[in-house]
Short mmCIF file of C-alpha atoms and ligand atoms in Angstrom, two decimals:
data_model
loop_
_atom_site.label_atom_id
_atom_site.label_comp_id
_atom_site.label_asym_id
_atom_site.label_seq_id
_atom_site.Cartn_x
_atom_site.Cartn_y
_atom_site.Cartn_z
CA UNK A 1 8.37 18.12 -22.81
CA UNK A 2 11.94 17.69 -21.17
CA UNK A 3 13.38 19.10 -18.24
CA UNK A 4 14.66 22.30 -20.11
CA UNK A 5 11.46 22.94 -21.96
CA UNK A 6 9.75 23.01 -18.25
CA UNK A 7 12.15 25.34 -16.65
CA UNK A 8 12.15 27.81 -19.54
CA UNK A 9 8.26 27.84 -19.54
CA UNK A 10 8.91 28.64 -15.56
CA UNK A 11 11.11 31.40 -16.40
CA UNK A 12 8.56 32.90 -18.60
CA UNK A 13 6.08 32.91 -16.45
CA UNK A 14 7.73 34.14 -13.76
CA UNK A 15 9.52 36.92 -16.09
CA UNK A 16 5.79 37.52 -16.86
CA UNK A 17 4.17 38.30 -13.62
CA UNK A 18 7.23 39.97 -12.83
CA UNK A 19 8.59 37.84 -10.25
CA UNK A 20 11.82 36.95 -9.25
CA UNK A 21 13.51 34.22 -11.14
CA UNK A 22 14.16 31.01 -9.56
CA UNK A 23 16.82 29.90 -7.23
CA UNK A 24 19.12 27.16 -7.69
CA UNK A 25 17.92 25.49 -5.03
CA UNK A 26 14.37 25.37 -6.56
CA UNK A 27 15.48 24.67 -9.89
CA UNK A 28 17.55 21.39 -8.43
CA UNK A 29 14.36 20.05 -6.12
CA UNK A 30 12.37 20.65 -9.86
CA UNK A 31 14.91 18.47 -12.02
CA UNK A 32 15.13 15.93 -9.37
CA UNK A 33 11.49 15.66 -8.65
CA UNK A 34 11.03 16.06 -12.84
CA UNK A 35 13.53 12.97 -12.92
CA UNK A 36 11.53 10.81 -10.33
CA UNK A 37 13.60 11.26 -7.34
CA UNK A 38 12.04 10.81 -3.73
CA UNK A 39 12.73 13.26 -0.92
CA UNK A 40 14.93 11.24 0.61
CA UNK A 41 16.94 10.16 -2.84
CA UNK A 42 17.97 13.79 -3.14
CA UNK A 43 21.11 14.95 -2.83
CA UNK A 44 21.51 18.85 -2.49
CA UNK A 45 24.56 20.06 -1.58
CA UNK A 46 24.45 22.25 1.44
CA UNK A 47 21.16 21.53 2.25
CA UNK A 48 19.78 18.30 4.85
CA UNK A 49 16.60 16.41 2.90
CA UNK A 50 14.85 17.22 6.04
CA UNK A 51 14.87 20.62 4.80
CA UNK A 52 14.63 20.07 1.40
CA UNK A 53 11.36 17.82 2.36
CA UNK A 54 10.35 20.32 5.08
CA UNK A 55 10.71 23.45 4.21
CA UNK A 56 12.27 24.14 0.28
CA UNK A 57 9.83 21.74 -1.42
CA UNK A 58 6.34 22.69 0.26
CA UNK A 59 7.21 26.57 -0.21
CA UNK A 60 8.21 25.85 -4.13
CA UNK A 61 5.17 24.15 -4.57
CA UNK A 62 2.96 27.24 -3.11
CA UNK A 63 5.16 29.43 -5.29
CA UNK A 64 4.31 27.15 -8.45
CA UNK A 65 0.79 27.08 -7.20
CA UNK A 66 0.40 30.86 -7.60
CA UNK A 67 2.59 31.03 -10.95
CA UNK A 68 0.40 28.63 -12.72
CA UNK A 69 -3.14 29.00 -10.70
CA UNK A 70 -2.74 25.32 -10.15
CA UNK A 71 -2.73 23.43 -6.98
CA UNK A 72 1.03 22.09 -7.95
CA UNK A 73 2.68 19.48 -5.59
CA UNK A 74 5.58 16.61 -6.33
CA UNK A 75 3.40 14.56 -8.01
CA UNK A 76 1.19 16.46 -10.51
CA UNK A 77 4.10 18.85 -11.39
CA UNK A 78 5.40 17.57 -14.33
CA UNK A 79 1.07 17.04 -15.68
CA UNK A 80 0.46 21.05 -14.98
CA UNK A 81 3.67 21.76 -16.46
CA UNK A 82 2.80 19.58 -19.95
CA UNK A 83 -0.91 20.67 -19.64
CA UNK A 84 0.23 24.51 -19.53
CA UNK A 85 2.91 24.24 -22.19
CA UNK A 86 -0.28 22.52 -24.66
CA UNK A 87 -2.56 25.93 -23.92
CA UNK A 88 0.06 28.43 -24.44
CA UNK A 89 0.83 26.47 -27.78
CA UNK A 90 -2.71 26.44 -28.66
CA UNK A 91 -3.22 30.27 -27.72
CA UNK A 92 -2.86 33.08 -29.81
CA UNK A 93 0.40 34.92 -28.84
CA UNK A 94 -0.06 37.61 -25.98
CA UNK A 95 -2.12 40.81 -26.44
CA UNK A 96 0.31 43.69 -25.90
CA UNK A 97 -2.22 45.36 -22.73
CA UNK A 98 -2.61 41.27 -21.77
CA UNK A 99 -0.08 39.13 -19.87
CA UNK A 100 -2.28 36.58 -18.65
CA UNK A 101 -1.18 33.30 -17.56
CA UNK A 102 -3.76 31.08 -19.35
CA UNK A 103 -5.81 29.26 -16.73
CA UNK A 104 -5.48 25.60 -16.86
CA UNK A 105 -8.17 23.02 -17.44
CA UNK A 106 -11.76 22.97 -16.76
CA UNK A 107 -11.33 22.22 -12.88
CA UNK A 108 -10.35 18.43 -12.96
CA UNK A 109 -10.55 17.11 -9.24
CA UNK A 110 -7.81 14.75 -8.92
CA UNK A 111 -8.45 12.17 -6.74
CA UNK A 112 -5.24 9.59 -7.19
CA UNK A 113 -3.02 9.88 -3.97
CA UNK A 114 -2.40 6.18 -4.54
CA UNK A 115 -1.33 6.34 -8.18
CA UNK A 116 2.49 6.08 -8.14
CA UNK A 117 4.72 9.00 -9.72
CA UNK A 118 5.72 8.02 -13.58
CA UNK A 119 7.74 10.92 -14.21
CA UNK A 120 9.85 8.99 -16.66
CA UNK A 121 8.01 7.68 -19.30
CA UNK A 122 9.08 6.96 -23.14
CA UNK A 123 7.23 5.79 -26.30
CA UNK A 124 3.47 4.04 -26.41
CA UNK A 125 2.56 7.41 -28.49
CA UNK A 126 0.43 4.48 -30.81
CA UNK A 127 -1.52 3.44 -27.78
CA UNK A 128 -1.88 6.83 -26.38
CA UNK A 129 -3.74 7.35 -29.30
CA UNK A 130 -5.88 4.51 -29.35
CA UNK A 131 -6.95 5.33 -25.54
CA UNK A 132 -7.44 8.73 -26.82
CA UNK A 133 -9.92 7.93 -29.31
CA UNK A 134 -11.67 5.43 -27.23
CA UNK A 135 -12.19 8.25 -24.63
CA UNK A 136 -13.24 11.20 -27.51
CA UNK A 137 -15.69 8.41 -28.47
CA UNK A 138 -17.54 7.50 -25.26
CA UNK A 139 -15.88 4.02 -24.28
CA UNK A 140 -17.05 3.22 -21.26
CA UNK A 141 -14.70 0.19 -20.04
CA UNK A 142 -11.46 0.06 -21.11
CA UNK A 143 -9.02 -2.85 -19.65
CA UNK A 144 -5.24 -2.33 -20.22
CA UNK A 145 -3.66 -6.18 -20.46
CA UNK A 146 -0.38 -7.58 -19.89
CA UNK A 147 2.32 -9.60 -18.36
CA UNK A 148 3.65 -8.28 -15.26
CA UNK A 149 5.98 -5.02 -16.05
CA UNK A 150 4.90 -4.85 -19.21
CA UNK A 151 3.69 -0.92 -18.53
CA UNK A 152 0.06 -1.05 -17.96
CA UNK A 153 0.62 0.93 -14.85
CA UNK A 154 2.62 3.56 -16.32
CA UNK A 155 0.63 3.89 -19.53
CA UNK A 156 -2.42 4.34 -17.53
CA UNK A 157 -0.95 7.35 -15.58
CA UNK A 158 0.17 8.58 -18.69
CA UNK A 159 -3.66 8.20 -19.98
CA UNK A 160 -4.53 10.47 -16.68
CA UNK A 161 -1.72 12.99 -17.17
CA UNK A 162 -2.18 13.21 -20.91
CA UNK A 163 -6.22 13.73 -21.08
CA UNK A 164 -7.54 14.83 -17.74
CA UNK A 165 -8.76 17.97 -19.76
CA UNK A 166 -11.84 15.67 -20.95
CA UNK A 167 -12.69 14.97 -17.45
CA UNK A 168 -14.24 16.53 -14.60
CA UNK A 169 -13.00 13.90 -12.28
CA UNK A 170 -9.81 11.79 -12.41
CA UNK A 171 -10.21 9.11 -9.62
CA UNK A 172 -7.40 6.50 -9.15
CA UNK A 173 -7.66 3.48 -6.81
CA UNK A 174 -5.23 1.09 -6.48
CA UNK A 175 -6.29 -2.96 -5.57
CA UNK A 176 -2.34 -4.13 -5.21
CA UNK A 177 -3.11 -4.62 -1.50
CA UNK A 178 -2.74 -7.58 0.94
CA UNK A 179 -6.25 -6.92 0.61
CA UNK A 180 -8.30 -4.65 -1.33
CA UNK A 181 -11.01 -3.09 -0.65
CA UNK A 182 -14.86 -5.13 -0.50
CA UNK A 183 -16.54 -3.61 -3.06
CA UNK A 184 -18.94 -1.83 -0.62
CA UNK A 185 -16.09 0.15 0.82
CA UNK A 186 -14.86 1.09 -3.20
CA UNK A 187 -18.32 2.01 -4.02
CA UNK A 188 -18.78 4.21 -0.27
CA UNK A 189 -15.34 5.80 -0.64
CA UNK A 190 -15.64 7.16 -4.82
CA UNK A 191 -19.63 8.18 -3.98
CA UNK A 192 -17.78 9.92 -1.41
CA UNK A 193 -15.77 11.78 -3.37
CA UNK A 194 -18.53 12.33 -6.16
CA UNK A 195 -21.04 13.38 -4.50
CA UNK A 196 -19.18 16.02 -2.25
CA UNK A 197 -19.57 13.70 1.29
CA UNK A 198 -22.86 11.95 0.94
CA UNK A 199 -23.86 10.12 3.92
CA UNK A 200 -24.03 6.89 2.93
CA UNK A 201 -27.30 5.05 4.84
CA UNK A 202 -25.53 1.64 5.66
CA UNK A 203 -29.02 -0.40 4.82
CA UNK A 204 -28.51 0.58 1.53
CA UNK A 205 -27.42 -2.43 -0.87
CA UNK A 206 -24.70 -2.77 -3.09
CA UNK A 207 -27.40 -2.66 -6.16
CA UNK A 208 -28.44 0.57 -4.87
CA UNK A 209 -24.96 2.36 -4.35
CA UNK A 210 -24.21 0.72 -7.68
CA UNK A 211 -27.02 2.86 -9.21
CA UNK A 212 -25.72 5.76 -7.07
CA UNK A 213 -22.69 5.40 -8.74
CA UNK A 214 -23.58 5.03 -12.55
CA UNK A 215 -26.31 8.50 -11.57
CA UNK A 216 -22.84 10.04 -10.53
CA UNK A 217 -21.15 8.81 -13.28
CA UNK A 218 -24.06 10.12 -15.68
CA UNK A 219 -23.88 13.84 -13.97
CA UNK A 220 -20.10 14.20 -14.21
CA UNK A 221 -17.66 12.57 -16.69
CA UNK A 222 -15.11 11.01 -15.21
CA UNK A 223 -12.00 8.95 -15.79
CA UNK A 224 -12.22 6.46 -13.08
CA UNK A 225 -8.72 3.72 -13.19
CA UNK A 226 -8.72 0.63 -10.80
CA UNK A 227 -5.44 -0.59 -11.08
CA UNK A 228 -4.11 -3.55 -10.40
CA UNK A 229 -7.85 -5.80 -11.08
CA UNK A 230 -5.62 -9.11 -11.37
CA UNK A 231 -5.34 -8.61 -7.06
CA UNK A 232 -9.89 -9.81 -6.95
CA UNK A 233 -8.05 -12.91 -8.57
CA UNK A 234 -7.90 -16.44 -7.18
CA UNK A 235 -4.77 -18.33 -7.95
CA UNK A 236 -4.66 -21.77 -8.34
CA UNK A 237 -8.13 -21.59 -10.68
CA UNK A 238 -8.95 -20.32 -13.97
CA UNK A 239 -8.57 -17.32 -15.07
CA UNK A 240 -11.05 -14.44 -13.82
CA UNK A 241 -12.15 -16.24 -10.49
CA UNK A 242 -12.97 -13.63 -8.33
CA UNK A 243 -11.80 -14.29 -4.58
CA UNK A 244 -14.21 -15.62 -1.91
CA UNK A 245 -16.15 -12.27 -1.21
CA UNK A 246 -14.95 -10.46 -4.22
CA UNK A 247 -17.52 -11.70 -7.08
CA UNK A 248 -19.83 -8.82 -6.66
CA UNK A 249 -16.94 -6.91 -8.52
CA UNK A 250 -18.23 -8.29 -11.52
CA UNK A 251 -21.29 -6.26 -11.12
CA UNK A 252 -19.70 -2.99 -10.87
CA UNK A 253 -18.08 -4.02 -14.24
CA UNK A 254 -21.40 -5.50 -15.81
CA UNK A 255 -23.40 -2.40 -14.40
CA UNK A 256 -20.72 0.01 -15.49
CA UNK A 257 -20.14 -1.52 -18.92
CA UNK A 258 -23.57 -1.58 -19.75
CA UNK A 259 -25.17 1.33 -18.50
CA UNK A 260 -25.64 4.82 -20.47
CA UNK A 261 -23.24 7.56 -18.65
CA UNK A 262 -20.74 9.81 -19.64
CA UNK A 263 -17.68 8.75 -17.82
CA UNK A 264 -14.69 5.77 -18.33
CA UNK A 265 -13.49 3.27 -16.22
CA UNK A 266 -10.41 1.71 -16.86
CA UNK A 267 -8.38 -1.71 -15.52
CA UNK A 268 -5.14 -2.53 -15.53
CA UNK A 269 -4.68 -6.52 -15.36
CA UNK A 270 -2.50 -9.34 -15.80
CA UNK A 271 -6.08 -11.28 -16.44
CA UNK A 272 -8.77 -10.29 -18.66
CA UNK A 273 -12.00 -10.36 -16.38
CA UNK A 274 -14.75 -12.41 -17.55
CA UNK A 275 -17.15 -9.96 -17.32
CA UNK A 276 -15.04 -8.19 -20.43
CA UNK A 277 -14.68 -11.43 -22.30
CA UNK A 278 -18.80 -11.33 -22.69
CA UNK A 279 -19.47 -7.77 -22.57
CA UNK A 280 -16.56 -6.87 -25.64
CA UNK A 281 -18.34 -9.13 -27.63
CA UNK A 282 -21.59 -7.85 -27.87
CA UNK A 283 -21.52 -4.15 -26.56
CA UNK A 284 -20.04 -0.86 -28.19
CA UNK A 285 -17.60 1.03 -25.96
CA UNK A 286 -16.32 -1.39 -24.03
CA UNK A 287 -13.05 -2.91 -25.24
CA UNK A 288 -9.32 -4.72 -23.79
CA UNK A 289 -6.37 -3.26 -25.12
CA UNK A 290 -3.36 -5.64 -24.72
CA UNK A 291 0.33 -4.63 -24.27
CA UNK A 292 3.47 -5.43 -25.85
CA UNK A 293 6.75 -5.05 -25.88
CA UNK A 294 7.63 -1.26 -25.57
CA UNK A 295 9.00 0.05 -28.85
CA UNK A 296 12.72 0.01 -29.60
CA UNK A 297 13.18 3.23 -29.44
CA UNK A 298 11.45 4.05 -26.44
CA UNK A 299 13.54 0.75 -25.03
CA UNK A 300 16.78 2.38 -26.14
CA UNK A 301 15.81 5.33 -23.86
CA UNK A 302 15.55 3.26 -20.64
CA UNK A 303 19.16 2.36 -21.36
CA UNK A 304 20.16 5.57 -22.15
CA UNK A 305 19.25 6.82 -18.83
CA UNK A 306 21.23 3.83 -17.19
CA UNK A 307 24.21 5.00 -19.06
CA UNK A 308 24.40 1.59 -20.88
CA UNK A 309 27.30 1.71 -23.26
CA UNK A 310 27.85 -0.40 -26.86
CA UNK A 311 25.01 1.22 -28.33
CA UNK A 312 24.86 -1.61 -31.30
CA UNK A 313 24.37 -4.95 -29.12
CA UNK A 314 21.23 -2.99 -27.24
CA UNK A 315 18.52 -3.84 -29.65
CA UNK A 316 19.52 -8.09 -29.08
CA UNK A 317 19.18 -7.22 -25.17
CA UNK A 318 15.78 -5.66 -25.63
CA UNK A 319 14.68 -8.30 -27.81
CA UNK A 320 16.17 -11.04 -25.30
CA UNK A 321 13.82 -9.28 -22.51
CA UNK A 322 11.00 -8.93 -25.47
CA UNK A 323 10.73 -5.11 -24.33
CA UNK A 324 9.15 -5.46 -21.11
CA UNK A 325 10.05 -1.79 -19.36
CA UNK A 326 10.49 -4.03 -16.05
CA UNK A 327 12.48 -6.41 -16.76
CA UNK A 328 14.65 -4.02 -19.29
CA UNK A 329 15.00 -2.02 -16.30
CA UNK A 330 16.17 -4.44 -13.58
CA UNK A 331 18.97 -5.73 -16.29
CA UNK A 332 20.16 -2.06 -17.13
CA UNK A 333 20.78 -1.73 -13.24
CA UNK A 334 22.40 -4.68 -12.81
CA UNK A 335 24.62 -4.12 -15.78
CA UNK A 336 25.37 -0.53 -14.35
CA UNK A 337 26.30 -1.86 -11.21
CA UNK A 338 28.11 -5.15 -11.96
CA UNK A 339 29.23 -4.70 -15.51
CA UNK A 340 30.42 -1.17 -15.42
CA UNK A 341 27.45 -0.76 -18.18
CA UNK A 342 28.92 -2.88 -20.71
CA UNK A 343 26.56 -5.13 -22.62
CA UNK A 344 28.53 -6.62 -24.69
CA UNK A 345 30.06 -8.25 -21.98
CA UNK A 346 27.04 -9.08 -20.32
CA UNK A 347 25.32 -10.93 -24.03
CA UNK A 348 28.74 -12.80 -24.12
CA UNK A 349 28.32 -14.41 -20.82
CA UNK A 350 24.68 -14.95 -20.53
CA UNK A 351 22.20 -16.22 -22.94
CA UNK A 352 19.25 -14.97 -20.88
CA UNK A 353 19.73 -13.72 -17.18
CA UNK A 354 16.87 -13.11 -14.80
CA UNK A 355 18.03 -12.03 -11.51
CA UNK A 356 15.00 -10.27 -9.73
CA UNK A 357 12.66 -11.25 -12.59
CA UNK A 358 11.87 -14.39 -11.54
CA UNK A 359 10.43 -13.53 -8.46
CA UNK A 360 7.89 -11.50 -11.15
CA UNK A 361 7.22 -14.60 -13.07
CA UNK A 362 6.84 -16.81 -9.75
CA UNK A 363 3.88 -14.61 -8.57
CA UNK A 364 2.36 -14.42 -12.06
CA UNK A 365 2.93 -18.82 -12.15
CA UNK A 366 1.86 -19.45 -8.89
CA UNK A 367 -1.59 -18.22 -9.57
CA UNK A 368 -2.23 -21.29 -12.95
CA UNK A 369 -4.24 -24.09 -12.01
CA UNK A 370 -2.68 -27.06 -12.46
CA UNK A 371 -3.97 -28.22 -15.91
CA UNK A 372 -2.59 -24.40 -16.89
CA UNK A 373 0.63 -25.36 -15.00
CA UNK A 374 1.16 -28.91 -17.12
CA UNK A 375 0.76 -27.04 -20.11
CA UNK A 376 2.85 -24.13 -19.29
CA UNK A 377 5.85 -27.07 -18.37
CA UNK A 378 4.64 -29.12 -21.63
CA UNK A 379 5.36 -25.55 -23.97
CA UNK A 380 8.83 -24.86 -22.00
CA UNK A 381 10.62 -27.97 -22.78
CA UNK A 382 8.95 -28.13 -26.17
CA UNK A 383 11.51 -25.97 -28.28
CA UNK A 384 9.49 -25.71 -31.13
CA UNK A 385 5.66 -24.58 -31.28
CA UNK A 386 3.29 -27.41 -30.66
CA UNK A 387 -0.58 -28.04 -31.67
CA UNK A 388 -3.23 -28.35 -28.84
CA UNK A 389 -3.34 -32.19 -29.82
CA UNK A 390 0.32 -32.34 -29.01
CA UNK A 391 -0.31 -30.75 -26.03
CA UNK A 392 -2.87 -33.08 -24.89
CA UNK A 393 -0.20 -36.09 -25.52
CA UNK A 394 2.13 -34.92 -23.74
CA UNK A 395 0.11 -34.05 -20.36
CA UNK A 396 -0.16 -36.77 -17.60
CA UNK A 397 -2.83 -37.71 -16.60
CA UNK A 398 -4.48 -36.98 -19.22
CA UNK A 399 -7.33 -34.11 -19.51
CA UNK A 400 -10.62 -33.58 -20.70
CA UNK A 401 -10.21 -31.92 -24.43
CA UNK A 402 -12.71 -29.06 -22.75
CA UNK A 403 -10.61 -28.60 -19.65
CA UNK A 404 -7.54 -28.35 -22.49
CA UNK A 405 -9.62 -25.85 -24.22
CA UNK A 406 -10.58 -23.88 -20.72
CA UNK A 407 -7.07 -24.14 -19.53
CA UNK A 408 -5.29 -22.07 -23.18
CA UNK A 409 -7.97 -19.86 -23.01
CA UNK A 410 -7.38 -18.89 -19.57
CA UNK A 411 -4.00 -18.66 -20.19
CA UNK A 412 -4.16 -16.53 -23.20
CA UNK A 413 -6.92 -14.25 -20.57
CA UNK A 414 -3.49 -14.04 -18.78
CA UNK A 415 -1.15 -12.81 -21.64
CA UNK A 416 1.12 -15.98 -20.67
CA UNK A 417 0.44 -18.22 -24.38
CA UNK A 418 1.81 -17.10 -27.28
CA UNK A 419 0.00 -18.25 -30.59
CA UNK A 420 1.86 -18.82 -33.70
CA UNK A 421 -0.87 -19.65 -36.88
CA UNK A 422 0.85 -21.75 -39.22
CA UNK A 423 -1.13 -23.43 -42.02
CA UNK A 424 -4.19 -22.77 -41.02
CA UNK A 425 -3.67 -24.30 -37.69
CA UNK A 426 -2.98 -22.65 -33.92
CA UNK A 427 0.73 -23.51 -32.88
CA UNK A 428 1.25 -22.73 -28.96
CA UNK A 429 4.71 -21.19 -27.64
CA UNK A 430 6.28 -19.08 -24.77
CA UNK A 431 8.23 -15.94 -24.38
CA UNK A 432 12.07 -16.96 -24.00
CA UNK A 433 11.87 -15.32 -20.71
CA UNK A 434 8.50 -17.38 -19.49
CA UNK A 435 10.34 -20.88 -20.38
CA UNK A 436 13.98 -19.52 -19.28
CA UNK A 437 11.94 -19.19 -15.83
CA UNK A 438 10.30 -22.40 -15.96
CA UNK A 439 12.97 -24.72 -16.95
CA UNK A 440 15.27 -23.57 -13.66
CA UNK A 441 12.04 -24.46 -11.62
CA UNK A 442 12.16 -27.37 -13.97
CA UNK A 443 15.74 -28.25 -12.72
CA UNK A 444 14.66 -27.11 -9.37
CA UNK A 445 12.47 -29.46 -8.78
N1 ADP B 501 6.93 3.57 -21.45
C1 ADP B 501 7.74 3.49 -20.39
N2 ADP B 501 8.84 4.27 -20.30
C2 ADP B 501 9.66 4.18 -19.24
N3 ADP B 501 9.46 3.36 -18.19
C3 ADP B 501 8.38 2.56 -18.22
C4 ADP B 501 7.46 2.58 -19.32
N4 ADP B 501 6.48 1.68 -19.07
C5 ADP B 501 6.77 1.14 -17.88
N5 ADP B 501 7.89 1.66 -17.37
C6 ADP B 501 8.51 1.32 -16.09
O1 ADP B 501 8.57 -0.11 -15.99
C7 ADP B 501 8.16 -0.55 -14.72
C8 ADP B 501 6.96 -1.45 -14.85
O2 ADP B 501 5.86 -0.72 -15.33
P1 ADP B 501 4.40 -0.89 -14.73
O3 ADP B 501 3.55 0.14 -15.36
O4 ADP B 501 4.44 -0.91 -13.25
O5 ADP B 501 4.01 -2.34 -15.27
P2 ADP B 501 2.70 -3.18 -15.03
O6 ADP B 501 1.68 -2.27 -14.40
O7 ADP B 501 2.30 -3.65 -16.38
O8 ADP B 501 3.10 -4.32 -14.15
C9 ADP B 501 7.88 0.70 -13.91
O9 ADP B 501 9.04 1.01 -13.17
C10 ADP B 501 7.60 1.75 -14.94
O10 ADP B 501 7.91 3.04 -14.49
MG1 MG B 502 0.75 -2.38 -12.56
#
């Protein structure tokens, strides 16, 4: 649905209850909001944001709320919009005596303040449908995987926005804190919310609220997302060590992988969690989906909206930034602002820029052990793709052929390794934008 489609189903409905049509003030706070604007990004003319944020939007919002029986506000406008426009599709055209606005949904309670706004959003249709299967058939864990800015975020408030019909519940936490929540607190604050403001006894043990939890999940079905997992992460280890005091996480997973309910939990994480590594194996409806480079097309979009010009050189710049939506977007706003948008000009000067993106890659490297470090430096300066054994030649001092074995698979966990099979044996490489990074440090050092 675009911007138009959403204002002509307003008109409608307000045509239909026999309203009056909307102003241009509330049709400008709607396209901004529609285009991801904040309060304070928008520009009205003749109008203070103060107001706008103070007065316009709050009283648009109650005015959608009646239109559409929905509780609308700035962030779950353009989801009531999309989720209306799908039952009016799906209804038979109006009675003649009827001019009822089709109620929405089943009642979802929406519990996500902390899920950020995605109001732009292109492609992943393929995985969208994948997730959307998984959910029709009972998964239970679900763990979206991928390098930093790859879209895991996005995709998985797309996964909220797009099916929160099936639910009863849609509760998003975030764990990209300083410091996220013990697990106690987690399990307190969403039996909380589940069980209408139960009282939680204090002598109670995590096992317990853990089996509160999966009886709540049982009663209700519910899309529950903790995003951001990779924060319950140690750096500096393997993959999938929990932090001092965060281990009993992996009991909420084991317990909520492997218990009978009717609701879905799902991760978003730069590391696979161990607890998925052994539970995928040998247990239906649980599953990791990993992301990759966002399609072309959908690519082509982000540049579109950046006003990006020589349409023919963009598909070598996605493919230089191997579609991550992150780092696609940083470039487009640096070539906006510094190149006047031209990318030619940009691909002539630079083979491979990174700018802010290395700051990205410096969190996501700072967290490798150091056998996983060695190896990372070993594949950067190695331009073609090397076996394990070469690997292990390389590396000073030399390591264990199991800690060489624990250290790729933990990077692999962490969607850093790329594998290349080539006569029937594993060849190891790196993104161009993962070695670009580490031979400056390289230099740096
Ligand atoms: N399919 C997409 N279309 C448009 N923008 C996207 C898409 N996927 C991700 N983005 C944007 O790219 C950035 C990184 O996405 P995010 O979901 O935060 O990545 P991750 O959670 O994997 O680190 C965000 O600004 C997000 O809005
Ligand atoms: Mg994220």
């Amino acid at each position: 649905m675009d911007i138009q489609a959403a204002l002509t189903l307003l008109e409608n409905l307000m045509v239909e209850q026999e309203r009056e049509d909307l102003n241009s003030l509330q049709r400008e706070i709607i396209c901004k909001c529609w285009s991801g604007q904040t309060y304070d990004d928008m520009e009205i003319q003749g109008y203070a944001s103060g107001y706008v944020k103070k007065y316009a939007a709050p009283n648009l919002w109650k005015l959608l709320s009646e239109v559409t029986g929905e509780a609308v506000s700035k962030k779950n406008l353009k989801i009531v919009l999309i989720e209306l426009q799908k039952r009016r599709s799906s209804c038979p055209e109006e009675t003649p005596e009827g001019k009822e606005v089709p109620k929405l949904m089943n009642n979802t309670h929406f519990c996500w303040a902390d899920a950020p706004d995605v109001l732009v959003f292109f492609g992943r249709e393929k995985e969208l449908a994948t997730l959307e299967q998984m959910i029709k058939q009972g998964y239970r864990l679900v763990t979206l995987l991928g390098m930093r800015g790859i879209g895991k975020t996005a995709l998985a408030v797309h996964l909220c926005t797009r099916f929160f019909g099936e639910f009863e519940y849609v509760i998003w936490r975030s764990l990209d804190r300083q410091l996220p929540p013990p697990l106690t607190e987690l399990l307190d604050d969403l039996l909380q919310v589940l069980s209408d403001k139960l009282q939680i006894d204090n002598s109670i043990n995590i096992g317990d609220r853990l089996t509160l939890l999966i009886k709540y999940l049982s009663q209700h079905r519910c899309l529950l997302i903790l995003d951001a997992y990779e924060n319950l992460f140690s750096s500096g280890k393997l993959a999938g060590h929990y932090l001092k005091d965060y281990e009993n996480y992996g009991e909420l997973l084991r317990r909520v992988g492997a218990a009978k309910h009717n609701s879905c939990l799902v991760l978003t994480s730069w590391e696979k969690p161990r607890e998925v590594v052994f539970l995928e194996r040998d247990t239906q409806g649980i599953v990791s989906v990993k992301l990759e480079a966002l399609e072309t097309a959908a690519a082509k979009e982000i540049f579109k909206q950046h006003n990006l010009a020589d349409e023919d050189k963009w598909e070598e710049l996605i493919d230089r930034y191997e579609g991550n939506p992150l780092a696609l977007k940083i470039v487009a706003a640096m070539l906006q602002k510094d190149y006047a948008g031209s990318v030619s000009n940009f691909l002539e000067e630079f083979t491979l820029f990174l700018g802010d993106i290395q700051y990205l890659l410096y969190q996501q490297f700072n967290r490798l052990s150091e056998v996983e470090q060695k190896i990372m430096y070993c594949l950067a300066i190695s331009q073609t793709p090397v076996t394990r054994h070469q690997i292990r030649d390389t590396i000073q001092p030399q390591v264990l052929s199991s800690e060489m074995l624990d250290a790729l698979e933990s990077l692999r966990r962490r969607s850093l390794l790329e594998t290349v099979k080539a006569e029937s044996k594993a060849l190891f490489t790196l993104q161009p934008v993962v070695r670009k990074y580490l031979n400056l440090q390289f230099r740096g050092r």
